[in-house]
Amino acid sequence: KKMIHPHTELRFINEEVGYGVVATQLIPKGTITWVQDKLDREFSPSQLRSMDPVYQEILEKYTFRNNKGNYVLCWDNERFINHSFKSNCLSTAYDFEMAIKDIQLGEQVTNDYGYLNLSYSFRGVDEGTKRKVVHPDDLLKYYKVWDNKLLKAMKHIGKVEQQLRILINQNLWKHLLKIQDGEEEMDSILLNYYPGKSNNKTDNETVFDFL
């Protein structure tokens, strides 16, 4: 069973971005699209530094950093999801991602890399947005905007089919339903922020062309 939403598949997008994850049918707003599970691996910075360069390069490309500063490598197709300044999914403070708008059949599933605690800045594909570059501290700048989008999506969480519901523990699910009904507050995406982002190989002020 895939821990990324089962109505997705890996496809070659184009020469510019390479591979990406595409919806194989409509994924409604409020759907949980990925859950961090027991098969995802977590590496500490010291573990990363102790590895051969070939493994360091793979982990730096395919991992994100959590709020403890550890590198998380997803075992499923989540690691191929591309960045978009107009992403249709966002991460939450609950170790899962959700659709913040309806994702249509054939549409690419996207995240905003601004909340992944990157060690460097990079210039994304130009989508006609005001933001052109993702910076390591974007989470501090945009968490209120992202929280607002997530809260609107949370209003649907118990009203749409949740293929990944089995991976959400019962207490958390009850909390999510209370957020939906306005009875409890949603934890901010800001809780995902790791303040100690640094990389010995790169300068945080350097902007890379990364697609």
Tab-separated table of C-alpha atoms in Angstrom:
chain	number	residue	atom	x	y	z
A	1	LYS	CA	0.000	0.000	0.000
A	2	LYS	CA	1.390	3.402	-0.960
A	3	MET	CA	1.603	5.918	1.866
A	4	ILE	CA	1.277	8.673	-0.660
A	5	HIS	CA	-2.307	8.930	-1.926
A	6	PRO	CA	-3.125	5.833	-4.045
A	7	HIS	CA	-4.772	7.932	-6.769
A	8	THR	CA	-1.380	9.222	-7.876
A	9	GLU	CA	1.425	7.935	-10.047
A	10	LEU	CA	4.946	8.899	-11.072
A	11	ARG	CA	5.219	10.384	-14.574
A	12	PHE	CA	7.793	12.176	-16.671
A	13	ILE	CA	6.616	15.813	-16.791
A	14	ASN	CA	9.085	17.520	-19.134
A	15	GLU	CA	12.797	18.104	-19.657
A	16	GLU	CA	12.705	21.163	-17.390
A	17	VAL	CA	11.436	19.496	-14.203
A	18	GLY	CA	11.936	15.807	-14.967
A	19	TYR	CA	9.610	13.428	-13.118
A	20	GLY	CA	6.677	14.377	-10.938
A	21	VAL	CA	3.610	12.938	-9.230
A	22	VAL	CA	0.290	13.188	-11.072
A	23	ALA	CA	-3.308	12.602	-9.926
A	24	THR	CA	-4.967	9.617	-11.613
A	25	GLN	CA	-8.418	10.864	-10.615
A	26	LEU	CA	-9.938	13.834	-8.810
A	27	ILE	CA	-8.448	14.387	-5.355
A	28	PRO	CA	-10.818	16.754	-3.507
A	29	LYS	CA	-9.784	19.668	-1.326
A	30	GLY	CA	-9.246	18.489	2.248
A	31	THR	CA	-7.871	15.090	1.227
A	32	ILE	CA	-4.815	13.837	3.082
A	33	THR	CA	-2.318	13.231	0.279
A	34	TRP	CA	0.687	11.870	2.189
A	35	VAL	CA	1.452	10.667	5.704
A	36	GLN	CA	4.900	10.217	7.198
A	37	ASP	CA	5.008	6.568	8.229
A	38	LYS	CA	7.263	3.990	9.836
A	39	LEU	CA	9.074	3.168	6.597
A	40	ASP	CA	10.316	6.733	6.060
A	41	ARG	CA	13.912	7.048	7.258
A	42	GLU	CA	15.321	9.844	9.366
A	43	PHE	CA	19.004	10.803	9.352
A	44	SER	CA	20.736	13.120	11.803
A	45	PRO	CA	23.186	15.729	10.438
A	46	SER	CA	26.092	13.731	11.899
A	47	GLN	CA	24.885	10.584	10.144
A	48	LEU	CA	24.705	12.491	6.874
A	49	ARG	CA	28.219	13.878	7.286
A	50	SER	CA	29.617	10.409	8.006
A	51	MET	CA	28.333	8.999	4.702
A	52	ASP	CA	30.204	8.757	1.423
A	53	PRO	CA	29.622	11.728	-0.919
A	54	VAL	CA	27.467	9.661	-3.276
A	55	TYR	CA	24.960	9.050	-0.463
A	56	GLN	CA	25.158	12.638	0.770
A	57	GLU	CA	24.187	13.886	-2.691
A	58	ILE	CA	21.177	11.556	-2.827
A	59	LEU	CA	19.970	12.602	0.618
A	60	GLU	CA	20.477	16.308	-0.060
A	61	LYS	CA	18.364	15.964	-3.214
A	62	TYR	CA	15.547	13.771	-1.943
A	63	THR	CA	15.108	14.676	1.732
A	64	PHE	CA	13.477	17.462	3.689
A	65	ARG	CA	14.407	18.590	7.182
A	66	ASN	CA	12.013	18.321	10.079
A	67	ASN	CA	11.832	20.637	13.076
A	68	LYS	CA	14.550	18.629	14.826
A	69	GLY	CA	16.948	19.293	11.976
A	70	ASN	CA	16.961	15.680	10.835
A	71	TYR	CA	16.779	14.695	7.186
A	72	VAL	CA	13.673	12.682	6.258
A	73	LEU	CA	13.871	10.346	3.257
A	74	CYS	CA	10.465	9.200	2.000
A	75	TRP	CA	10.356	5.634	0.763
A	76	ASP	CA	7.430	6.306	-1.587
A	77	ASN	CA	6.862	8.695	-4.506
A	78	GLU	CA	6.549	11.672	-2.149
A	79	ARG	CA	10.227	12.379	-2.794
A	80	PHE	CA	9.405	13.130	-6.446
A	81	ILE	CA	6.762	15.791	-5.761
A	82	ASN	CA	7.829	19.050	-7.359
A	83	HIS	CA	7.772	22.577	-6.022
A	84	SER	CA	5.186	25.152	-7.061
A	85	PHE	CA	4.620	28.702	-5.840
A	86	LYS	CA	0.926	27.886	-6.436
A	87	SER	CA	1.048	24.437	-4.848
A	88	ASN	CA	-2.128	22.393	-4.497
A	89	CYS	CA	-0.871	20.676	-1.324
A	90	LEU	CA	0.649	21.935	1.899
A	91	SER	CA	2.263	20.238	4.852
A	92	THR	CA	0.644	20.417	8.278
A	93	ALA	CA	2.017	20.347	11.823
A	94	TYR	CA	0.729	16.764	12.077
A	95	ASP	CA	3.204	14.866	9.846
A	96	PHE	CA	0.863	14.724	6.882
A	97	GLU	CA	0.127	16.800	3.803
A	98	MET	CA	-3.253	17.705	2.427
A	99	ALA	CA	-4.843	19.067	-0.714
A	100	ILE	CA	-5.678	22.761	-0.261
A	101	LYS	CA	-7.662	22.793	-3.505
A	102	ASP	CA	-9.234	20.212	-5.791
A	103	ILE	CA	-6.541	18.364	-7.742
A	104	GLN	CA	-7.880	17.400	-11.140
A	105	LEU	CA	-7.267	14.202	-13.101
A	106	GLY	CA	-3.882	14.491	-14.823
A	107	GLU	CA	-2.809	17.475	-12.727
A	108	GLN	CA	0.583	17.411	-11.063
A	109	VAL	CA	0.562	17.158	-7.269
A	110	THR	CA	2.803	19.928	-5.913
A	111	ASN	CA	4.204	21.293	-2.657
A	112	ASP	CA	5.777	24.593	-1.702
A	113	TYR	CA	9.395	23.868	-0.805
A	114	GLY	CA	9.445	27.033	1.300
A	115	TYR	CA	8.521	25.063	4.418
A	116	LEU	CA	11.010	22.207	3.954
A	117	ASN	CA	13.844	23.858	5.920
A	118	LEU	CA	16.167	24.012	2.939
A	119	SER	CA	19.821	24.912	3.476
A	120	TYR	CA	19.981	27.130	0.393
A	121	SER	CA	17.862	29.374	-1.777
A	122	PHE	CA	16.792	28.322	-5.253
A	123	ARG	CA	14.994	29.879	-8.193
A	124	GLY	CA	11.907	27.920	-9.163
A	125	VAL	CA	10.126	27.650	-12.472
A	126	ASP	CA	8.572	31.011	-13.332
A	127	GLU	CA	4.829	30.642	-12.773
A	128	GLY	CA	3.977	34.321	-13.087
A	129	THR	CA	3.906	34.741	-9.312
A	130	LYS	CA	5.452	37.518	-7.266
A	131	ARG	CA	7.649	34.978	-5.515
A	132	LYS	CA	10.412	33.752	-7.803
A	133	VAL	CA	12.913	32.355	-5.309
A	134	VAL	CA	12.497	29.933	-2.406
A	135	HIS	CA	14.512	30.914	0.659
A	136	PRO	CA	15.397	28.842	3.745
A	137	ASP	CA	13.354	31.127	6.026
A	138	ASP	CA	10.189	31.297	3.910
A	139	LEU	CA	8.277	29.486	6.648
A	140	LEU	CA	8.773	32.481	8.927
A	141	LYS	CA	7.466	34.814	6.220
A	142	TYR	CA	4.490	32.883	4.906
A	143	TYR	CA	3.234	30.643	7.707
A	144	LYS	CA	0.132	32.783	8.275
A	145	VAL	CA	-0.789	32.568	4.597
A	146	TRP	CA	-0.274	28.816	4.599
A	147	ASP	CA	-2.165	28.372	7.877
A	148	ASN	CA	-5.123	30.184	6.364
A	149	LYS	CA	-5.147	27.869	3.348
A	150	LEU	CA	-4.789	24.796	5.540
A	151	LEU	CA	-7.594	25.856	7.850
A	152	LYS	CA	-9.950	26.258	4.884
A	153	ALA	CA	-9.003	22.777	3.686
A	154	MET	CA	-9.481	21.363	7.204
A	155	LYS	CA	-13.145	22.304	6.950
A	156	HIS	CA	-13.493	19.376	4.520
A	157	ILE	CA	-11.273	16.766	6.181
A	158	GLY	CA	-14.090	14.631	7.567
A	159	LYS	CA	-16.360	15.174	4.569
A	160	VAL	CA	-14.205	13.684	1.812
A	161	GLU	CA	-12.959	10.156	1.275
A	162	GLN	CA	-9.687	9.636	3.131
A	163	GLN	CA	-7.729	6.765	1.622
A	164	LEU	CA	-4.925	7.300	4.142
A	165	ARG	CA	-7.174	7.487	7.205
A	166	ILE	CA	-5.733	4.178	8.459
A	167	LEU	CA	-2.411	5.930	9.084
A	168	ILE	CA	-3.897	8.637	11.322
A	169	ASN	CA	-4.219	7.642	14.977
A	170	GLN	CA	-7.627	7.936	16.571
A	171	ASN	CA	-6.815	10.774	18.954
A	172	LEU	CA	-5.375	12.901	16.164
A	173	TRP	CA	-8.371	12.167	13.957
A	174	LYS	CA	-10.743	13.336	16.698
A	175	HIS	CA	-8.691	16.532	16.998
A	176	LEU	CA	-8.854	17.084	13.230
A	177	LEU	CA	-12.626	16.715	13.232
A	178	LYS	CA	-12.879	19.261	16.035
A	179	ILE	CA	-10.744	21.652	13.981
A	180	GLN	CA	-13.141	21.084	11.099
A	181	ASP	CA	-16.098	21.974	13.312
A	182	GLY	CA	-14.368	24.996	14.844
A	183	GLU	CA	-14.226	23.433	18.303
A	184	GLU	CA	-10.416	23.319	18.566
A	185	GLU	CA	-7.582	25.336	17.065
A	186	MET	CA	-5.295	24.019	14.369
A	187	ASP	CA	-1.585	23.845	15.172
A	188	SER	CA	0.393	26.185	12.946
A	189	ILE	CA	2.612	24.963	10.120
A	190	LEU	CA	5.228	27.145	11.831
A	191	LEU	CA	5.832	24.226	14.226
A	192	ASN	CA	7.703	22.557	11.356
A	193	TYR	CA	10.370	25.268	11.369
A	194	TYR	CA	13.962	24.310	12.156
A	195	PRO	CA	16.006	27.424	13.004
A	196	GLY	CA	19.475	25.901	12.747
A	197	LYS	CA	19.603	25.427	8.983
A	198	SER	CA	23.172	25.568	7.738
A	199	ASN	CA	25.135	23.638	5.178
A	200	ASN	CA	28.891	23.496	5.093
A	201	LYS	CA	28.841	23.086	1.338
A	202	THR	CA	26.623	26.013	0.433
A	203	ASP	CA	26.035	29.589	1.450
A	204	ASN	CA	22.475	30.369	2.500
A	205	GLU	CA	22.591	33.544	0.425
A	206	THR	CA	23.481	31.678	-2.760
A	207	VAL	CA	20.572	31.247	-5.178
A	208	PHE	CA	20.606	28.053	-7.206
A	209	ASP	CA	18.621	27.353	-10.338
A	210	PHE	CA	16.870	24.255	-9.051
A	211	LEU	CA	13.839	22.711	-10.757
